[in-house]
Coordinates of C-alpha atoms in Angstrom, one line a residue:
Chain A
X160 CA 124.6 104.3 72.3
X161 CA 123.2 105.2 75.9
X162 CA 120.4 103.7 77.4
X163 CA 118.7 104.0 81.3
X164 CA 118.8 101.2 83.0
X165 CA 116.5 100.5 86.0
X166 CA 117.4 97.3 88.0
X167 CA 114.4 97.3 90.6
X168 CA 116.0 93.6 91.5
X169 CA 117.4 94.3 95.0
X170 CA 118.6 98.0 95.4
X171 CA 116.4 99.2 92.5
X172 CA 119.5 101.2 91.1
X173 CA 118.9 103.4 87.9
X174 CA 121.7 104.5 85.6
X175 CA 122.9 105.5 82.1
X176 CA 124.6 102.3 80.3
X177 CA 126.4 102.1 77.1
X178 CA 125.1 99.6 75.0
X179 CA 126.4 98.3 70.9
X180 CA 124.0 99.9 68.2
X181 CA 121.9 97.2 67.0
X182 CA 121.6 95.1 70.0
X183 CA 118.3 93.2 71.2
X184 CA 116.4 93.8 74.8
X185 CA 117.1 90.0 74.9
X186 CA 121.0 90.6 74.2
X187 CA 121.2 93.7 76.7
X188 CA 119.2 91.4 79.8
X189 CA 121.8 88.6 79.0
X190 CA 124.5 91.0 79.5
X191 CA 123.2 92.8 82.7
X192 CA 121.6 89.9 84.8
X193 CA 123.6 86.7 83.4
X194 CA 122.1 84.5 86.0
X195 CA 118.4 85.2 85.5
X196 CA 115.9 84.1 83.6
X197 CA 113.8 86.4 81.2
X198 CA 110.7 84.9 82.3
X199 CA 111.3 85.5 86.0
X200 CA 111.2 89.5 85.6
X201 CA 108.8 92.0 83.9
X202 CA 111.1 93.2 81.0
X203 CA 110.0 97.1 80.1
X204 CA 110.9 99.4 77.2
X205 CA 109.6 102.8 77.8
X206 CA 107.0 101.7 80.6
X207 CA 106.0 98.6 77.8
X208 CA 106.5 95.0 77.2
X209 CA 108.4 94.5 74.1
X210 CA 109.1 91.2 72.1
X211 CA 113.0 89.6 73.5
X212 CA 113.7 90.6 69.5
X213 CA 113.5 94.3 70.0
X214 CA 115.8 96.3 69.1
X215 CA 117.0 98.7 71.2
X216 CA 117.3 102.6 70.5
X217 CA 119.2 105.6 71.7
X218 CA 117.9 107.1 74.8
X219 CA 115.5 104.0 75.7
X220 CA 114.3 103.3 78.9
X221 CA 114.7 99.7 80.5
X222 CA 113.2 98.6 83.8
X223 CA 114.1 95.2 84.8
X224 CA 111.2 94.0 87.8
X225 CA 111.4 90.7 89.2
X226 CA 107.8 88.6 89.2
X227 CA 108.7 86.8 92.8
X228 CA 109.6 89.5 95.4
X229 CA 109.8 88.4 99.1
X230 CA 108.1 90.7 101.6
X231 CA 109.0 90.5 105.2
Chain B
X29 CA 93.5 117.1 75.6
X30 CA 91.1 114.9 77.5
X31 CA 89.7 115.4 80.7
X32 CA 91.3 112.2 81.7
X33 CA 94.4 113.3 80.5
X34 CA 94.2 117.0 82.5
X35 CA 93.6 115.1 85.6
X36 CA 96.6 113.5 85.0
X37 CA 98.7 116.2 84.5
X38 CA 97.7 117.9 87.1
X39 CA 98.5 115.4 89.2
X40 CA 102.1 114.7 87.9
X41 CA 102.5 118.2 88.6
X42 CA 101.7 118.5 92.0
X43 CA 103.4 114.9 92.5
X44 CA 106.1 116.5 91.0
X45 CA 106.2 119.5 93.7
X46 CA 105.9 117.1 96.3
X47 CA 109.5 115.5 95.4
X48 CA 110.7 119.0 94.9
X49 CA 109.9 119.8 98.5
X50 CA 111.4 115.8 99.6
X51 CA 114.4 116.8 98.1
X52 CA 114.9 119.8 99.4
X53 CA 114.1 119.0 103.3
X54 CA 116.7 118.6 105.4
X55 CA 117.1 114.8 106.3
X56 CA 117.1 114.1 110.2
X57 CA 118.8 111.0 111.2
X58 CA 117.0 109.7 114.0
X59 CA 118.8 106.7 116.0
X60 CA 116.2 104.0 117.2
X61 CA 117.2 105.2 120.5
X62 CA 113.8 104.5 122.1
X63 CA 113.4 100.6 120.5
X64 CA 117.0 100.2 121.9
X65 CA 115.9 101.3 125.4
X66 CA 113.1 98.7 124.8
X67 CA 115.7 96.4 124.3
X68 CA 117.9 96.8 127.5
X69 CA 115.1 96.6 129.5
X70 CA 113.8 93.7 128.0
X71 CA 117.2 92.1 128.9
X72 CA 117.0 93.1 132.5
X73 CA 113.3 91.6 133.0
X74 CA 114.5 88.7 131.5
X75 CA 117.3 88.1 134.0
X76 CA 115.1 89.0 136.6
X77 CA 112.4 86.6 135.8
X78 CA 115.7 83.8 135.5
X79 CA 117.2 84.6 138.9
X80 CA 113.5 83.7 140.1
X81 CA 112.9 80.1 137.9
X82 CA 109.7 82.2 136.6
X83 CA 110.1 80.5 133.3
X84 CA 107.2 80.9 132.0
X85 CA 107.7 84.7 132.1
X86 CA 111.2 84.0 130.5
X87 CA 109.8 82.9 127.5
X88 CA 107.3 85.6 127.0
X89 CA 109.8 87.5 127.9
X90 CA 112.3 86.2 124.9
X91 CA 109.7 86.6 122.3
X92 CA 109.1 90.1 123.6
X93 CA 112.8 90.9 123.1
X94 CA 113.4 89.0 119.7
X95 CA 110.5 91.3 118.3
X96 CA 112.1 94.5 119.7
X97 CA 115.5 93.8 118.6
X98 CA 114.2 92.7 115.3
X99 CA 112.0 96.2 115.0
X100 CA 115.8 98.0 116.5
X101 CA 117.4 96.4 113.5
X102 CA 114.8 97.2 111.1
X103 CA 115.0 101.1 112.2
X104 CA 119.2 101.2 111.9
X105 CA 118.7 99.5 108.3
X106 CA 116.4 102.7 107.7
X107 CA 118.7 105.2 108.8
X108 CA 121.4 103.7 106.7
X109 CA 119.1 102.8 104.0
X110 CA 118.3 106.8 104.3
X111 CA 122.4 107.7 104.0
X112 CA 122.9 105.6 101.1
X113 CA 120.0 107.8 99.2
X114 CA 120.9 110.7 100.4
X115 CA 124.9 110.1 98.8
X116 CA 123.2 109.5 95.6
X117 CA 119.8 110.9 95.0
X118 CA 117.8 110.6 92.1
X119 CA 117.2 113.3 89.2
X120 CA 114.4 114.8 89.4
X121 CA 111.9 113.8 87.1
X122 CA 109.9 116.2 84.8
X123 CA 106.3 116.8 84.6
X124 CA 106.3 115.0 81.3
X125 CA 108.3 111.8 82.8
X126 CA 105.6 111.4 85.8
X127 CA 103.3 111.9 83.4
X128 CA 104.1 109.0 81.5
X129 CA 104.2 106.8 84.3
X130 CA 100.7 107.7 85.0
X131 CA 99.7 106.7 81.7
X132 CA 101.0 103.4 82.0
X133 CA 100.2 102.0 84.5
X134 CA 97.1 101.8 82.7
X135 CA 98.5 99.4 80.3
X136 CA 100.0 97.3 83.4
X137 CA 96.8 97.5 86.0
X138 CA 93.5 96.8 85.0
X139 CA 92.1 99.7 87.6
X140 CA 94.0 103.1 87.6
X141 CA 92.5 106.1 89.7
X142 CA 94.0 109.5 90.6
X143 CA 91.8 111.3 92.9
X144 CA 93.2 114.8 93.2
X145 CA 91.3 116.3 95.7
X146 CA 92.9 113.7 98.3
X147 CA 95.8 113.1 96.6
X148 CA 95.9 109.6 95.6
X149 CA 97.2 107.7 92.8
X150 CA 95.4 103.8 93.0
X151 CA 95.7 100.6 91.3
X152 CA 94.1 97.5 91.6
X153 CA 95.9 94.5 91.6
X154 CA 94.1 91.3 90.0
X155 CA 93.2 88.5 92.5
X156 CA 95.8 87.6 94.5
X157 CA 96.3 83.5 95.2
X158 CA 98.9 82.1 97.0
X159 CA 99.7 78.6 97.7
X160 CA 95.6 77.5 96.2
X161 CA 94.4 80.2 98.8
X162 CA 92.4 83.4 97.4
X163 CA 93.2 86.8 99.0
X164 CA 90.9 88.7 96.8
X165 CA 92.3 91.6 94.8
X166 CA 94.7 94.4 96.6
X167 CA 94.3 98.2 95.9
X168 CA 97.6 100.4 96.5
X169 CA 96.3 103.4 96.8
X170 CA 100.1 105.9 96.8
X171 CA 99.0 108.5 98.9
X172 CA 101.7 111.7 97.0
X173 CA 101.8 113.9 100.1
X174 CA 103.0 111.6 102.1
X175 CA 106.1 110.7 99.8
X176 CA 108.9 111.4 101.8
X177 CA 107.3 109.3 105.2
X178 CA 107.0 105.8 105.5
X179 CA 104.8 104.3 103.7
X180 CA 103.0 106.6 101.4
X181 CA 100.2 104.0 100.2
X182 CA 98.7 101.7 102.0
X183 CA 97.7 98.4 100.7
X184 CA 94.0 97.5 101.2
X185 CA 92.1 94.4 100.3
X186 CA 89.1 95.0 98.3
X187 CA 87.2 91.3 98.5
X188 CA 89.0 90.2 102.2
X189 CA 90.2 86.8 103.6
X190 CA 92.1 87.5 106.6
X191 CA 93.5 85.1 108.9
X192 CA 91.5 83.4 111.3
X193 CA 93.7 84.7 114.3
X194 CA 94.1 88.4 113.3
X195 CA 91.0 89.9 111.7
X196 CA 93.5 92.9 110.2
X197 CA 96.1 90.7 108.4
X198 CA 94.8 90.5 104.8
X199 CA 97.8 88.8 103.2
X200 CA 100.3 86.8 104.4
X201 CA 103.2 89.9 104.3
X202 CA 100.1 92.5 105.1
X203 CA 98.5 94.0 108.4
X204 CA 96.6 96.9 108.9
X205 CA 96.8 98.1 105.4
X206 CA 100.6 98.2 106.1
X207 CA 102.7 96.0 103.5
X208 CA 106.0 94.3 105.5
X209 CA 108.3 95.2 101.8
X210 CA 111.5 92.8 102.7
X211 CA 113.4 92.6 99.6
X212 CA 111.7 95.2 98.0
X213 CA 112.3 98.2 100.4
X214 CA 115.1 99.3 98.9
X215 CA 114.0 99.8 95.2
X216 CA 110.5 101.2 96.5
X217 CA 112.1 104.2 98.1
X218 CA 114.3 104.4 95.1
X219 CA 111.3 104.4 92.7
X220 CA 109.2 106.9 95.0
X221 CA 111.9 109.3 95.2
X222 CA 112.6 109.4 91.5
X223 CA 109.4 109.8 90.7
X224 CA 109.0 106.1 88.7
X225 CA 105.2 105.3 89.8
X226 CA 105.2 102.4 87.6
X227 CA 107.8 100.8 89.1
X228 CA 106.8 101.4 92.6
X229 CA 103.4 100.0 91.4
X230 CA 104.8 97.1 90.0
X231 CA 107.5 96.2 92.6
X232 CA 104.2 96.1 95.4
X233 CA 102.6 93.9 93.1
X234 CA 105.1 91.0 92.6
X235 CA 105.6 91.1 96.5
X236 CA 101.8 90.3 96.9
X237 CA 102.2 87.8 94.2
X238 CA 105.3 86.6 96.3
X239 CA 105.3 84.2 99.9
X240 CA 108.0 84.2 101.8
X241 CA 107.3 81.2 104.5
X242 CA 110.0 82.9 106.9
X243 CA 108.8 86.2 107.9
X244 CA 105.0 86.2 107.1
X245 CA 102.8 87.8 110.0
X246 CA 100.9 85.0 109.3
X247 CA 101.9 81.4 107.7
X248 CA 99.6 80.1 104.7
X249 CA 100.0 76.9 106.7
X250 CA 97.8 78.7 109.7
X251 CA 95.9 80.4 107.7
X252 CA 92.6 79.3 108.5
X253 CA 93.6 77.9 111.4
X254 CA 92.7 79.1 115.0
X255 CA 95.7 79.2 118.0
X256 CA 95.3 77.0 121.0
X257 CA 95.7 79.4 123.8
X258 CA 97.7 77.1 125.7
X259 CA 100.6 76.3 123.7
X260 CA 99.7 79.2 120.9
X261 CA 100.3 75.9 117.8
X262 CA 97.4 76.8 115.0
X263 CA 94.8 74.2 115.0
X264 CA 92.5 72.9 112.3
X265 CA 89.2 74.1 112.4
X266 CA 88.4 70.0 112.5
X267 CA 90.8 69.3 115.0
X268 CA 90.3 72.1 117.8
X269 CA 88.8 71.2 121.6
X270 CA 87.3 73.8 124.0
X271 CA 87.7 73.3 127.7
X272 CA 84.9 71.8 129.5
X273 CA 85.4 74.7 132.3
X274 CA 86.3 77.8 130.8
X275 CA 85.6 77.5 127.3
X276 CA 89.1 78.4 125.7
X277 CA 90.1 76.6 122.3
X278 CA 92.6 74.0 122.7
X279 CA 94.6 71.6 120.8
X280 CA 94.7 67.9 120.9
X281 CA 98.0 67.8 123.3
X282 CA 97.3 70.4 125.6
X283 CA 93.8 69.0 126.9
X284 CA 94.4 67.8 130.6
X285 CA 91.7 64.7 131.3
X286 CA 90.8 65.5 135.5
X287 CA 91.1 62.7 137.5
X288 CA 88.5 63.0 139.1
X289 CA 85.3 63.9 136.9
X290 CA 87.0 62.5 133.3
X291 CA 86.0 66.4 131.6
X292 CA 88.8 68.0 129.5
X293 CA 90.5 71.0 130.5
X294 CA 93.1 73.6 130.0
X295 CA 96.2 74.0 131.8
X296 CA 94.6 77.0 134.2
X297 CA 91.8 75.0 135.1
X298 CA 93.7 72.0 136.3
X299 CA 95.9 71.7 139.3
X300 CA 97.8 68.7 140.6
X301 CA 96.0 67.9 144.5
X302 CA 99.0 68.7 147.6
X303 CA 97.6 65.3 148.6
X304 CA 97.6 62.8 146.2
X305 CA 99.6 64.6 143.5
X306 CA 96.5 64.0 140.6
X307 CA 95.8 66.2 138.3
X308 CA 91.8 68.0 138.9
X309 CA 89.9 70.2 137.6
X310 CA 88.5 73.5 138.9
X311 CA 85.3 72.0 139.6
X312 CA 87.1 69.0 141.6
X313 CA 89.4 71.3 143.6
X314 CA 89.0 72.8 147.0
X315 CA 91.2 75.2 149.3
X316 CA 91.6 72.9 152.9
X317 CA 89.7 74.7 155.5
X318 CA 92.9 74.8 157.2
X319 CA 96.4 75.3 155.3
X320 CA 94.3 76.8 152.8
X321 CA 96.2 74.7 149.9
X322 CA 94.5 73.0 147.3
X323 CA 93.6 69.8 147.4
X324 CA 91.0 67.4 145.0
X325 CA 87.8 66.4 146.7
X326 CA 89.0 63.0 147.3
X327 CA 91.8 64.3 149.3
X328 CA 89.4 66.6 152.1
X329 CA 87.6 65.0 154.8
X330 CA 83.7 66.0 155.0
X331 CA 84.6 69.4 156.8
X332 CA 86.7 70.7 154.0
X333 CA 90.1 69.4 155.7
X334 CA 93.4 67.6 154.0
X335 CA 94.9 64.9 155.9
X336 CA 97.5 66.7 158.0
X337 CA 95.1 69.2 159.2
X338 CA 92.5 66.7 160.3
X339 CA 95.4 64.6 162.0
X340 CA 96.2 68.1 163.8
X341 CA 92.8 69.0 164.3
X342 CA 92.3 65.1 166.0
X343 CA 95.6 65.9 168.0
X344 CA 93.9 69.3 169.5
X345 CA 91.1 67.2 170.4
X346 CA 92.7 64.4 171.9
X347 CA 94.8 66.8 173.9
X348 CA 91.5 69.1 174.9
X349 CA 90.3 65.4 176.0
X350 CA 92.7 64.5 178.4
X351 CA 93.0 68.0 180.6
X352 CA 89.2 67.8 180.9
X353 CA 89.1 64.6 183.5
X354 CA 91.2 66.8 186.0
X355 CA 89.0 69.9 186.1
X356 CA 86.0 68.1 186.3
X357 CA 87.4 65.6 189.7
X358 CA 88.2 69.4 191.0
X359 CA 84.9 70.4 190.5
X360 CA 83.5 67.6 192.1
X361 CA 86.1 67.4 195.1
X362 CA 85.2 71.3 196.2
X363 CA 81.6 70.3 195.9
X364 CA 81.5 67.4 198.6
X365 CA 84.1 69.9 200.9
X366 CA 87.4 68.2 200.2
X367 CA 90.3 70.6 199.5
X368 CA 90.5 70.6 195.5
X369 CA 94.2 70.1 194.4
X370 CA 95.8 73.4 193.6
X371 CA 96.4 74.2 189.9
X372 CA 99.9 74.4 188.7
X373 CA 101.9 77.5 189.9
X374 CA 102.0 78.7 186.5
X375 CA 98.0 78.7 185.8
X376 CA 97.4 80.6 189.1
X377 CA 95.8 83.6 188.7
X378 CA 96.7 86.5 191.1

């Protein structure tokens, strides 16, 4: 299934991903930022926080914010 | 439908319009042409001061030219931030989508406002501490006519603790209402152009939750601390000396004892003495009547001369003395009829 993913770590790139049926928010961050850590980054499903359980649905929207950002 | 919830559309449709009319402008690459010119002249006072030992001037100068080529380099990362977007920009959003984003960023900020009349979009961060020290909470108040220029919201403290030294620098990555983004630049104008408020919101947010020691117009370290005008080090409010002649703050290691009188000054109101090499104070400092250098009291004579002029001075005399035996046995010669003895050739007068 496809999904919109916004990675506003670094270049804040937004695109359409194909994700497996049945997989988890928790599942899908693993996959896409394999060297973070869930709590270090506000995890949305269309605009809301969702348990790391969550199953994830056609046409979703995931935005992906880190909590520490350095400003200049 | 609500009231709230007209407002609302309403605004996503004219914020909607608004990235219509980004889209569609033409984008003008401007070089930083004008910071580069900065630059090169910078350079050129620099070697100028060099070739002269003015170092003093050389390091103002430096600092001058690091923040210049820093701003150059910020500008060309714009420009080339601004060709990267342009290869591929973002779909625009619907009404509906912006709409949506305004509704949740009431689940994410405890304060939303959209004011329509000026065209704002607002929310209010909750209080902001960094490092055990309290900056109040932040309003970003996204300003939609402006998306497109840079910034479009401003950041403005609502309960203020600026630093000590700079009365407009609210936050540590703040100043003037202007927030310094760093890592975050590039996924705000990403967010901004595609018309995701919520993450714009949210990415301003974590970088006021964030420090970054390096590049902060102001460390937390000097935050309530005041600069020594001499050497420019914060000092600690408990720790910070004023000169005893002109009144500026000063740290410990830049007070200058006079030699003289014992008060504490700063470096422009002490000068070492042309005589005796000590270091005095304004008050203990004197131009010689002569040579018109400066000397410390101890070092003029009662009439306001150094050594070497009052040995001069004595020499003039000395020499006035001796010529002045001669005129006056002349004088006294012609008076009792004798024929006074003629005057050197040269001091004839004809």
């Amino acid at each position: 299934m496809k999904l919109f993913f916004i990675n506003n770590d670094g270049g804040g790139f937004a695109d359409t991903i194909q994700v497996r049926e049945g997989s988890t928010i928790a599942q899908l961050f693993q996959e896409r930022m394999p060297h973070g850590k869930p709590a270090d980054y506000l995890i949305r499903v269309n605009r809301q926080p969702v348990p790391e359980g969550h199953i994830l649905q056609e046409g979703d929207r995931v935005s992906v914010t880190p909590t520490k950002i350095e400003g200049a | 439908m609500l009231q709230n919830q007209k407002t609302l559309l309403r605004a996503a449709e004219r914020i909607r319009s608004t990235l219509q009319r980004v889209r569609a402008a033409t984008a003008v690459v401007e070089l930083p042409e004008a910071h580069w010119h900065e630059c090169e002249s910078l350079i050129q006072q620099i070697r100028w001061a060099e070739s002269r030992r003015w170092m003093h001037a050389v390091t103002v100068l430096s600092d001058r030219f690091e923040r210049s080529i820093v701003r150059c380099a910020e500008r060309l990362q714009e420009v080339s931030r601004q060709a990267s977007l342009s290869k591929r920009p973002a779909a625009l959003p619907t009404v509906r989508e912006i709409f949506g984003e305004l509704v949740a960023l009431s689940d994410e900020f405890e304060r939303v406002g959209v004011d329509l009349p000026n065209q704002t979009v607002s929310v209010t961060t909750e209080p902001i501490v960094l490092e055990e020290i309290g900056f109040g909470p932040f309003e970003i108040r996204l300003h939609w006519d402006r998306i497109g220029e840079r910034p479009p919201y401003d950041v403005v403290a609502l309960d203020p603790n600026p630093a000590r030294e700079s009365s407009d620098t609210t936050h540590p990555h703040v100043k003037g209402e202007r927030l310094c983004e760093g890592d975050g630049q590039m996924a705000i104008d990403r967010a901004l152009r595609a018309g995701r408020l919520l993450d714009l919101f949210q990415i301003v947010s974590r970088i006021l939750n964030t420090y970054n020691s390096g590049s902060a117009y102001v460390s937390l370290s000097d935050w309530d601390g005041i600069p020594c005008n001499d050497c420019g080090d914060q000092v600690r409010e408990d720790d910070v000396y004023a000169c005893d002649r002109c009144g500026d703050i000063l740290c410990r290691n830049c007070l200058i004892s006079c030699e003289r009188c014992d008060v504490l000054c700063c470096q422009s109101c002490a000068n070492y003495c042309r005589g005796c090499e000590a270091q005095a104070c304004t008050g203990c400092q004197q131009d010689c009547r002569g040579c018109q250098r400066l000397f410390c009291s101890r070092c003029l004579s009662e009439i306001g001369l150094c050594e070497k002029c009052t040995e001069e001075e004595d020499a003039e005399s000395l020499e006035n003395d001796e010529t002045l035996p001669d005129e006056t046995a002349a004088s006294a010669a012609t008076s009792a009829g004798e024929a006074a003895p003629l005057p050197p050739a040269a001091s004839v007068a004809i």
